[in-house]
Short mmCIF file of C-alpha atoms in Angstrom, two decimals:
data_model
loop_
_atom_site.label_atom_id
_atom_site.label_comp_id
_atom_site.label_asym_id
_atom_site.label_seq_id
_atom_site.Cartn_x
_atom_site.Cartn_y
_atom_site.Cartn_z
CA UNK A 1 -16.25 -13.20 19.67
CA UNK A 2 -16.66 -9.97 21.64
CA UNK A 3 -18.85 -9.62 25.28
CA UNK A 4 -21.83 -8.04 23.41
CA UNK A 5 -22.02 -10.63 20.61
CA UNK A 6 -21.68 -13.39 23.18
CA UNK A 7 -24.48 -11.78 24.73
CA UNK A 8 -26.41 -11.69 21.55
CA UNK A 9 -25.77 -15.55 20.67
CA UNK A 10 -27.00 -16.21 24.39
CA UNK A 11 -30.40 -13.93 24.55
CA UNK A 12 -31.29 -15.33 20.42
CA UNK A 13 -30.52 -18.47 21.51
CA UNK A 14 -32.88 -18.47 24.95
CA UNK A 15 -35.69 -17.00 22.70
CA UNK A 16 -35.66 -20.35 20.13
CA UNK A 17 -35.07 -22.86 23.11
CA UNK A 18 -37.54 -20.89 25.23
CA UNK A 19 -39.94 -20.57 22.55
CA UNK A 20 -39.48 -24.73 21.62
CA UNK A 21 -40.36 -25.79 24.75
CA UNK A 22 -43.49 -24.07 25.72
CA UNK A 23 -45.17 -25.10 22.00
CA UNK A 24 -43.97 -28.43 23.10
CA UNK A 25 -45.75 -28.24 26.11
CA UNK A 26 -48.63 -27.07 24.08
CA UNK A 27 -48.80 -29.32 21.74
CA UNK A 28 -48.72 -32.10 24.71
CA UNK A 29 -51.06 -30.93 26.79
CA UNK A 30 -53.23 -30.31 23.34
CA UNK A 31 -52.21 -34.20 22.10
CA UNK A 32 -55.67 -35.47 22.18
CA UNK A 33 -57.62 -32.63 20.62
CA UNK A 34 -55.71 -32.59 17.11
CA UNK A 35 -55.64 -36.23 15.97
CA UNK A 36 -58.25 -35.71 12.98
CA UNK A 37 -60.10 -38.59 14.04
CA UNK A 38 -60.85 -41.83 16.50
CA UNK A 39 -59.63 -45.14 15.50
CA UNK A 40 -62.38 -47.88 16.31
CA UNK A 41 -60.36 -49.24 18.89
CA UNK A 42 -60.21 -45.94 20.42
CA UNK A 43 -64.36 -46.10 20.06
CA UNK A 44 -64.97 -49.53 22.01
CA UNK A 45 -61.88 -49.24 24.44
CA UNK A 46 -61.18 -45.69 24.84
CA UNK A 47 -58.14 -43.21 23.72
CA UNK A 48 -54.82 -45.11 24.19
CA UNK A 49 -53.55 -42.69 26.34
CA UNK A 50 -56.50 -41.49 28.78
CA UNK A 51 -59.05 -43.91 28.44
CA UNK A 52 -61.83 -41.36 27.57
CA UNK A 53 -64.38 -42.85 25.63
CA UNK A 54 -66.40 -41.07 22.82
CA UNK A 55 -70.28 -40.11 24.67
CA UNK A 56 -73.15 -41.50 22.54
CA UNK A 57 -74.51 -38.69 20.16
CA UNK A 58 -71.53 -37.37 20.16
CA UNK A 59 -69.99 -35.48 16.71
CA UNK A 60 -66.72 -37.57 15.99
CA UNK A 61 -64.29 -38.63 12.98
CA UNK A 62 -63.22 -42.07 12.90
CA UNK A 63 -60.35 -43.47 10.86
CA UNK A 64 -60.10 -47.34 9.64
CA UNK A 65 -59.86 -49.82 6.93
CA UNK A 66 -63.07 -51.15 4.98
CA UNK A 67 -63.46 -54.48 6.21
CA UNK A 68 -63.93 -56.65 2.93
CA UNK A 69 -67.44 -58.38 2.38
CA UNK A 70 -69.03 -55.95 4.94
CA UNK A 71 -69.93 -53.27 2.44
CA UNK A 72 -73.99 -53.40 1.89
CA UNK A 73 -75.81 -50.71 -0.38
CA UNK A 74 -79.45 -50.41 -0.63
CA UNK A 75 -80.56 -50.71 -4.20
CA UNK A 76 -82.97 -48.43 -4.13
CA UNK A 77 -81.29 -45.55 -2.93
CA UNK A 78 -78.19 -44.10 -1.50
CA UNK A 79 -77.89 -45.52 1.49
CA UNK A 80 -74.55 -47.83 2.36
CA UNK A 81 -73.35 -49.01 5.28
CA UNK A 82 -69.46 -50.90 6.10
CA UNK A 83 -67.59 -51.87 9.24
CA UNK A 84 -64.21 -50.00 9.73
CA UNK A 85 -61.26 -52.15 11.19
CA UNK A 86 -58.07 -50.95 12.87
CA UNK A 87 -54.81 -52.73 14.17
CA UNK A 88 -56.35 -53.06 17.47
CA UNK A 89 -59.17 -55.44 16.37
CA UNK A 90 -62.00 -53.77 17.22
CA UNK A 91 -64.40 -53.19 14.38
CA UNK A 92 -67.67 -50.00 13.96
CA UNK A 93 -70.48 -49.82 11.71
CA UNK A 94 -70.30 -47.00 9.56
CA UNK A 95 -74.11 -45.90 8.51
CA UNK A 96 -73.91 -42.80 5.14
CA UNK A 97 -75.96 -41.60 2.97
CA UNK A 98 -74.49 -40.22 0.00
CA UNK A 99 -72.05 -40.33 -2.28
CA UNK A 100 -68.56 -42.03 -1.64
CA UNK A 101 -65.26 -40.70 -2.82
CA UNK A 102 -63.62 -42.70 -5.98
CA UNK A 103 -61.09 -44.11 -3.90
CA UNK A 104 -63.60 -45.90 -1.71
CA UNK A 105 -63.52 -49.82 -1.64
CA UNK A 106 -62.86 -52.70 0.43
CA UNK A 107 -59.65 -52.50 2.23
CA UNK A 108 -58.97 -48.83 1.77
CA UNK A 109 -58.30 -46.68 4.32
CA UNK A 110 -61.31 -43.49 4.35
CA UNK A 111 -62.17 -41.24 7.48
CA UNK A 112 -66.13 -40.78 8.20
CA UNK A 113 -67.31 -37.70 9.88
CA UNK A 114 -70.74 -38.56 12.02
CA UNK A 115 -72.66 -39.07 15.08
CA UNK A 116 -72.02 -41.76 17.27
CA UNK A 117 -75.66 -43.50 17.72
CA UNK A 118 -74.46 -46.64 20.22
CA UNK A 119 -71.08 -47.94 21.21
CA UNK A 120 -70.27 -49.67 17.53
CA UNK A 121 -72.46 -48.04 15.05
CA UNK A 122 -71.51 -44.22 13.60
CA UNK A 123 -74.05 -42.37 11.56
CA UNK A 124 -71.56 -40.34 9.10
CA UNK A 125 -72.54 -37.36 7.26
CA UNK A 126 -69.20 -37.23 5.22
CA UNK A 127 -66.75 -40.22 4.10
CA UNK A 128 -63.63 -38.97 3.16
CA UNK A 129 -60.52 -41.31 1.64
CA UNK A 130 -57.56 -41.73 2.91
CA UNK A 131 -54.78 -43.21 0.16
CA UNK A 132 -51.13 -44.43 1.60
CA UNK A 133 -47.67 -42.96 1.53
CA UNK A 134 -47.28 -45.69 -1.70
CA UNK A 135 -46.70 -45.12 -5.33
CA UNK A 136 -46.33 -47.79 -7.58
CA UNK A 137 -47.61 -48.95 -11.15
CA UNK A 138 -50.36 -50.84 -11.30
CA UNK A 139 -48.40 -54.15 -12.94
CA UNK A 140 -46.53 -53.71 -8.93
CA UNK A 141 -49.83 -53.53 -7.35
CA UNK A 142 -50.77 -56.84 -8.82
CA UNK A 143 -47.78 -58.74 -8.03
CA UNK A 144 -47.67 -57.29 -4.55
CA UNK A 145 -52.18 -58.84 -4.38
CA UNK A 146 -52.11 -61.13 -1.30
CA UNK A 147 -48.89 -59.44 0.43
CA UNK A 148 -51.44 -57.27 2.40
CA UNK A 149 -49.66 -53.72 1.51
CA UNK A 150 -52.82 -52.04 1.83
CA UNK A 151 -52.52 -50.67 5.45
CA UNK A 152 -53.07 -48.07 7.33
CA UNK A 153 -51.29 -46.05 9.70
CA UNK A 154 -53.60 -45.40 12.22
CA UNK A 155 -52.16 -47.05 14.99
CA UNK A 156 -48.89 -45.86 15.09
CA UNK B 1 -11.34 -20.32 8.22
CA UNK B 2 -13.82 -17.57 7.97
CA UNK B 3 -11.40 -15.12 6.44
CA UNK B 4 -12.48 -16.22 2.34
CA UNK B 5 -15.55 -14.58 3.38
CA UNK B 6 -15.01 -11.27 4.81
CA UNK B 7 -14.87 -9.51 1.43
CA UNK B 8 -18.58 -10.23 1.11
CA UNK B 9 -19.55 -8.51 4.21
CA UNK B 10 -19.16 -5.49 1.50
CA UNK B 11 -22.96 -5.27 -0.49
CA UNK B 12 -21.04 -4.06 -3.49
CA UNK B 13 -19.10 -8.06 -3.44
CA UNK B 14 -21.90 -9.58 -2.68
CA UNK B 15 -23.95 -7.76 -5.10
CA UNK B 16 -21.35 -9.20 -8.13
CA UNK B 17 -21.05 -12.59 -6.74
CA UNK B 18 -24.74 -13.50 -6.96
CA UNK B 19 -24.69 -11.93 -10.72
CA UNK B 20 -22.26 -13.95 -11.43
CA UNK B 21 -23.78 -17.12 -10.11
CA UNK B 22 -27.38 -16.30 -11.31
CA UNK B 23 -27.09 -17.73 -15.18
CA UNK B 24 -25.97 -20.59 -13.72
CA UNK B 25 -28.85 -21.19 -10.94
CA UNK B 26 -31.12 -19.94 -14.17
CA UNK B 27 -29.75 -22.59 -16.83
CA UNK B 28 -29.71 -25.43 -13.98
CA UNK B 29 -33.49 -25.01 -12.93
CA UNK B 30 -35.09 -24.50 -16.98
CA UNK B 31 -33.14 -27.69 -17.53
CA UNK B 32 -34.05 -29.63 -14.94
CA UNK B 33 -38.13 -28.16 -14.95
CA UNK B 34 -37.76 -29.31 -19.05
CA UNK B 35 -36.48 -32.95 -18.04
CA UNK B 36 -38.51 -33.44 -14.57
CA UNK B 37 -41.91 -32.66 -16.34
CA UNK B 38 -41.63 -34.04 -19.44
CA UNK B 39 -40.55 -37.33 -17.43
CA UNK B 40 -43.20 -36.92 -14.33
CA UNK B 41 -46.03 -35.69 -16.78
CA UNK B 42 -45.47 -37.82 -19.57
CA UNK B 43 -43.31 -41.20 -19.53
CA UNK B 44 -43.47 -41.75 -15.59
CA UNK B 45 -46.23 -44.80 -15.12
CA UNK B 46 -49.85 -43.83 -13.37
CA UNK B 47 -50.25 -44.70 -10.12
CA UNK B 48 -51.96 -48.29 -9.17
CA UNK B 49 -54.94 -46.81 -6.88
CA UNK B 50 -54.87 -42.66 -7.93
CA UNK B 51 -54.53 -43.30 -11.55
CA UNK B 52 -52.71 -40.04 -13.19
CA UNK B 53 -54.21 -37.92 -10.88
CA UNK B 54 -51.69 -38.75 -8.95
CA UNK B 55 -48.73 -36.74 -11.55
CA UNK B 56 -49.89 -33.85 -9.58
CA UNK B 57 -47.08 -35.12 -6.90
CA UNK B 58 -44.34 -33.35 -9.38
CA UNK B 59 -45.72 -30.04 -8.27
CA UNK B 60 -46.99 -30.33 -4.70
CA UNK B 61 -44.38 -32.33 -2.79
CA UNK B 62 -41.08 -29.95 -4.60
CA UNK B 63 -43.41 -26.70 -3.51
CA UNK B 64 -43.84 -27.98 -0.43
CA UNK B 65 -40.27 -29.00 0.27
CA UNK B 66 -38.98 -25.94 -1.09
CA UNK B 67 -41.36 -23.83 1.11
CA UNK B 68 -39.66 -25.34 4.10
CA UNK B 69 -36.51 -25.19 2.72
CA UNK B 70 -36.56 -21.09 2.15
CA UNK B 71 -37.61 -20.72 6.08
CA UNK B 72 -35.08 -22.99 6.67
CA UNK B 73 -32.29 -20.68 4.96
CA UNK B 74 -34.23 -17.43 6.14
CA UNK B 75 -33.69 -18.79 9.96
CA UNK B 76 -30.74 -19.49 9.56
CA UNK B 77 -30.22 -15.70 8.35
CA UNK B 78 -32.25 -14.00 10.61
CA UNK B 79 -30.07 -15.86 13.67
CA UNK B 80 -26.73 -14.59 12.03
CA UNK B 81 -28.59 -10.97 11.15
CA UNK B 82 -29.40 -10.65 14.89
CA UNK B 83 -26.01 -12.03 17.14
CA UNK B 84 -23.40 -10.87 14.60
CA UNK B 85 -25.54 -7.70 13.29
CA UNK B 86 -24.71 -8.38 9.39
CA UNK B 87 -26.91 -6.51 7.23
CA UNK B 88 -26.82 -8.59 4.15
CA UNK B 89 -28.29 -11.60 6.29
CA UNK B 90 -31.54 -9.35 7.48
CA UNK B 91 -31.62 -8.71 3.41
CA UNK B 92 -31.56 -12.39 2.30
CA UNK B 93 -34.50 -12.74 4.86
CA UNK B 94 -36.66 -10.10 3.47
CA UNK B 95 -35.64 -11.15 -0.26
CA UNK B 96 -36.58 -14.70 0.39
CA UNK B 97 -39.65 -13.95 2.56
CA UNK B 98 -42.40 -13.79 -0.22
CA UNK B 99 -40.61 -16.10 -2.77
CA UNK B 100 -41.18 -19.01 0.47
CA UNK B 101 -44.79 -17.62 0.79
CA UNK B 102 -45.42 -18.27 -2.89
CA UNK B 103 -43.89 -22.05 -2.65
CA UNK B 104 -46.28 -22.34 0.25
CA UNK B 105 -49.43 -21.20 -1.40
CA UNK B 106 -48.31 -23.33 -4.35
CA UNK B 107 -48.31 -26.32 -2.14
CA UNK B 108 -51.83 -25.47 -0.60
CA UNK B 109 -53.35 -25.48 -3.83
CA UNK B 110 -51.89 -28.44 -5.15
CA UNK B 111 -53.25 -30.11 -2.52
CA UNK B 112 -56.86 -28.85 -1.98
CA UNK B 113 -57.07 -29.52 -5.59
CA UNK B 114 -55.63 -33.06 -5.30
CA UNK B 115 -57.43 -33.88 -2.39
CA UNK B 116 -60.94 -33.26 -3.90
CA UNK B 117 -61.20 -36.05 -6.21
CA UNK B 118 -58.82 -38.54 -3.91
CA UNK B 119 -59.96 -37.87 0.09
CA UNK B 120 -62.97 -35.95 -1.07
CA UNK B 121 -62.74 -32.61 0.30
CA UNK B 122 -60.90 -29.72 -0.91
CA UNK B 123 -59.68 -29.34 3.04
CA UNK B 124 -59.45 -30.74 6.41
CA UNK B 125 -58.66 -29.18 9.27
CA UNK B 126 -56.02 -32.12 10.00
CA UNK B 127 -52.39 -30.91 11.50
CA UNK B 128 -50.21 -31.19 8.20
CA UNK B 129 -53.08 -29.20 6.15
CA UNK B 130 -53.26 -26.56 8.98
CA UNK B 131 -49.78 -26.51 10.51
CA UNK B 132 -48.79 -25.45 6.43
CA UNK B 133 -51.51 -22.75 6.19
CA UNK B 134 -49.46 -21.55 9.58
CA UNK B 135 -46.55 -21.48 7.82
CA UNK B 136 -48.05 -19.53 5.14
CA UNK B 137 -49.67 -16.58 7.58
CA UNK B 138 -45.93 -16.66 9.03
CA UNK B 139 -44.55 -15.33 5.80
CA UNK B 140 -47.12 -12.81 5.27
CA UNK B 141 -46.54 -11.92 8.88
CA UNK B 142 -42.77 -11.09 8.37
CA UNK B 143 -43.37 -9.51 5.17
CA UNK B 144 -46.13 -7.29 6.47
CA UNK B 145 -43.86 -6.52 9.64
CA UNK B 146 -40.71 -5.64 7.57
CA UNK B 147 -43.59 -3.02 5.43
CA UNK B 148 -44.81 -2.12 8.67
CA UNK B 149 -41.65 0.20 9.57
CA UNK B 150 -39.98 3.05 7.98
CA UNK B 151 -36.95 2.59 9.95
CA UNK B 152 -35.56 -0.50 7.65
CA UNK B 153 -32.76 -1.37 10.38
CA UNK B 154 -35.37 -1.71 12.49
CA UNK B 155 -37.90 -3.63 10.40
CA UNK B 156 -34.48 -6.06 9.43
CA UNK B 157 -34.53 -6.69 13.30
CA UNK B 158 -37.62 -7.27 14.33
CA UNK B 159 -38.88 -9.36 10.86
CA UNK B 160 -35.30 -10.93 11.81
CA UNK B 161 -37.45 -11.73 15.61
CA UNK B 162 -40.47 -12.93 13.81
CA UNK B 163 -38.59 -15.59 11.50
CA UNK B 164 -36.68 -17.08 14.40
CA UNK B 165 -39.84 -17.31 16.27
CA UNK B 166 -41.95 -19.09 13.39
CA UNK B 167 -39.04 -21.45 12.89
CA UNK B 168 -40.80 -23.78 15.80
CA UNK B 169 -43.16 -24.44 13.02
CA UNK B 170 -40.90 -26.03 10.85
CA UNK B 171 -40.54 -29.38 12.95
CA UNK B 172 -44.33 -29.38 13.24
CA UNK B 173 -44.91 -29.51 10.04
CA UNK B 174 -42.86 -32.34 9.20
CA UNK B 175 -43.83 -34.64 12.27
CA UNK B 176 -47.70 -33.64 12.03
CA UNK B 177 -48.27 -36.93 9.95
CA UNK B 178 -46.36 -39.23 12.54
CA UNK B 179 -47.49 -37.35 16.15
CA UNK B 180 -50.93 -37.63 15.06
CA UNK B 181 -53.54 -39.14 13.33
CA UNK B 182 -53.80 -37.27 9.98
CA UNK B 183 -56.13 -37.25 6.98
CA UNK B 184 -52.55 -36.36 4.83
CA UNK B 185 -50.90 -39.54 4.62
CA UNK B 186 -47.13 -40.16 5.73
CA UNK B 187 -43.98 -39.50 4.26
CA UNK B 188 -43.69 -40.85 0.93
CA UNK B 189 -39.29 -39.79 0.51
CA UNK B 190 -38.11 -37.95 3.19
CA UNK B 191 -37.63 -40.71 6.06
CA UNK B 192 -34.87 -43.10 6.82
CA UNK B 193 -36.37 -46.01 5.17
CA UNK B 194 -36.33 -46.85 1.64
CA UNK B 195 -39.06 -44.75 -0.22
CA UNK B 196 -42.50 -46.22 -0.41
CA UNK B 197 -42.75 -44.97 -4.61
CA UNK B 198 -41.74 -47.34 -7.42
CA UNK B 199 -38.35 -46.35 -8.63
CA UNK B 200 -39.62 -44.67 -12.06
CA UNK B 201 -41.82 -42.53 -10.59
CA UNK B 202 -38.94 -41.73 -7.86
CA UNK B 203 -36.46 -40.80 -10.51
CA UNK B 204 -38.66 -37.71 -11.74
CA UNK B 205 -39.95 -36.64 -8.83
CA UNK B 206 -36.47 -36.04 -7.61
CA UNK B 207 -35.63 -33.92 -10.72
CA UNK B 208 -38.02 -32.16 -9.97
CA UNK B 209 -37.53 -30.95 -6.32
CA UNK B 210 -33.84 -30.16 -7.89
CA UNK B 211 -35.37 -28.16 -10.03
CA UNK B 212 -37.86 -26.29 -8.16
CA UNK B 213 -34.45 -26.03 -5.37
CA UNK B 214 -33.01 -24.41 -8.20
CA UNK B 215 -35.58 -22.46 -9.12
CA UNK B 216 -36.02 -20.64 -5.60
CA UNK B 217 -32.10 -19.99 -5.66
CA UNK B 218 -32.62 -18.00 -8.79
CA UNK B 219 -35.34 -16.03 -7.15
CA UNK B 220 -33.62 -15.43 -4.12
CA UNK B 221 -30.27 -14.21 -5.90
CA UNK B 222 -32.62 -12.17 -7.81
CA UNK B 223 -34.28 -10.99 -5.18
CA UNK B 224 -31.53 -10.29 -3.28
CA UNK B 225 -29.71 -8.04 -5.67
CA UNK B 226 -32.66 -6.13 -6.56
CA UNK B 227 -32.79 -5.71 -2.43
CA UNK B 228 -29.34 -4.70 -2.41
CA UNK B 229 -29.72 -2.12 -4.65
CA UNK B 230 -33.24 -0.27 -3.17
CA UNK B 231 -31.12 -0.19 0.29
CA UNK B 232 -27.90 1.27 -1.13
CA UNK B 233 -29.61 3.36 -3.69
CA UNK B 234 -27.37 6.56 -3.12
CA UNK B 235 -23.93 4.99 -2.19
CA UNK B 236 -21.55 6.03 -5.06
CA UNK B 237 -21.05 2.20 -6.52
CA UNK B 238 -24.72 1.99 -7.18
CA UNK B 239 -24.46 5.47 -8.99
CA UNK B 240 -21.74 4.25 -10.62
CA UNK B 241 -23.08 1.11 -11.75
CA UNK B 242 -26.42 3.17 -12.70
CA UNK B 243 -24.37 5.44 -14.72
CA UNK B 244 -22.17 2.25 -16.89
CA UNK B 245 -25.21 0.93 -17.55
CA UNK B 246 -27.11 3.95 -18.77
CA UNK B 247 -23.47 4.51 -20.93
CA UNK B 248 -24.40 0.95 -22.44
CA UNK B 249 -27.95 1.19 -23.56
CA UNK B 250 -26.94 4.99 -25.08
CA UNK B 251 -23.87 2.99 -27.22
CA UNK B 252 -26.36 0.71 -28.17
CA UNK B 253 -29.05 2.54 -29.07
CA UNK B 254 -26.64 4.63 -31.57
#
């Protein structure tokens, strides 16, 4: 390799290391600012890394699994409310009014968009669905019932 | 070791070597598209929670792929273009620029329309939904920048710049779904543990991201000839290839 190609491997490859390390440091010091959404846990005890807690009436996403037997619809109109669970144990009351994706049941993982009214209870404007990384038929599905495969991978 | 290569430095070699591989790349990727849908669309069981909404998998995930895997190649061009100065690597960037930002677009439909019915919203401002759209205003970046010159040695270097640069991207992309907490759910295929899909849904899905890897090689080839040709317009081989071919259609047409 001649002097001025060597020279040209060197400054290219300065730029991409150069370049990879200050988005890293970006994307660190950013870290808390672009998950999508709180987990509950993260609501009641604060973000695992800096402790900040969510203020009360503040706008916030939170992320969690429908606890089962905790989802309670008024008959008369739209209004439903559901506790969201995560892997830390720490469970929020999800107040919408509205319509709820087809995905949405017990045990699935969904993502609520809202205002935090106290320190456990959300009152969403949006309920989105979040599905798994899973495919399988539903004759799998049915022999995997009871194994628990319905998780979600909010607390990684 | 590197000596087998050297003749292809020359546009002219290069030039014949992709026609030659082109009906190949073209018969590979119709076959496999034929197989891979029929089997995805078709024969491939629905999904236990999405139903066959969820078929929509044979398109997105292969676009998506394959829109990472064209930066991919055009980084790895754009680094030889600029440290050994070869001008048939800043041409396979610029030929492969807009076929990447097509995958990509592909992808970001697929999705918006998948996630309406499933998340419920066409989009999200989560990092895998907006680290892709990145990617996408990357390609139109280089392709704008490489228009945005007269000079094309100079537009080959600095679009050259611009892919290296937007490479950092590429890792981003991939890792959004496991750095942070993402609407988009994991990695379904492309992780070190067994997949999480039912083998006969796994089987056509990976036909198709052959095919659509196929697919974007015949593009590119094509691509890149057709490049080849606008830069070397009045060297005498091109003339001379102009001129057989006009020969060709005349004997023909009598």
């Amino acid at each position: 390799m001649n002097p001025r190609r060597k020279k040209r491997l060197l400054i290219t490859s300065l730029l991409v290391t150069g370049l990879a390390v200050s988005i890293a440091l970006v994307l660190y010091a950013l870290q808390q600012n672009i998950d999508l959404f709180y987990t509950p846990s993260e609501i009641i005890k604060g973000k695992n890394e800096t402790g900040v807690k969510p203020e009360i009436g503040q706008r916030l996403r939170i992320g969690g699994m429908v606890v089962p037997n905790t989802v309670k619809r008024d008959p008369s109109n739209l209004k439903v409310s559901f506790d969201l669970i995560d892997n830390g144990g720490e469970s929020v009351t999800v107040f919408f009014n509205g319509i709820l994706p087809d995905l949405f049941r017990e045990g699935q993982g969904i993502v609520a968009q809202g205002e935090l009214i106290n320190a456990t209870q959300i009152n969403a404007f949006e309920v989105l669905a979040k599905h798994d990384e899973e495919y399988m038929p539903p004759e799998v599905s049915d022999a995997l019932k009871g194994l628990d495969h319905l998780k979600i991978n909010s607390n990684k | 070791m590197w000596k087998c290569l050297h003749p292809y430095a020359k546009p002219e070699k290069s030039y014949q070597l992709a026609g030659k591989l082109l009906p190949w790349f073209i018969i590979f990727s119709a076959i496999t598209f034929i197989v891979g849908t029929v089997w995805g669309l078709l024969f491939a069981p629905a999904d236990y929670q999405q139903g066959d909404s969820f078929r929509i998998i044979y398109i997105h995930v292969p676009a998506a792929m394959m829109a990472m895997a064209a930066y991919s190649s055009m980084a790895m061009a754009a680094f030889v273009a600029l440290v050994w100065q070869i001008r048939l690597a800043e041409i396979t960037v610029i030929a492969t620029a807009p076929v990447g930002a097509v995958f990509t677009f592909i992808a970001l439909f697929t999705g918006a329309a998948w996630g309406k019915p499933m998340w419920g919203a066409w989009w999200v401002w989560d990092a895998r939904l907006t680290s892709e759209l990145i990617l996408l205003f990357i390609y139109l970046g280089i392709i704008a920048l490489y228009n945005a010159f007269s000079d094309k040695v100079l537009a080959g270097r600095a679009a050259s710049i611009l892919t290296l640069v937007g490479v950092i991207n590429l890792p981003i992309i991939h890792y959004s779904v496991v750095w942070w907490n993402t609407l988009h759910q994991g990695a379904t295929i492309s992780k070190f543990e067994k997949p999480s899909m039912a083998i006969e849904m796994l089987w056509p899905l990976i036909i198709m991201i052959i095919a659509f890897a196929a697919f974007l090689g015949t593009l590119m080839l094509m691509r890149f000839r057709n490049e080849i040709l606008a830069r070397e317009s009045h060297r005498p081989w091109v003339l001379r290839l102009i001129e057989t071919d006009d020969a060709q259609r005349l004997q023909k047409d009598k």
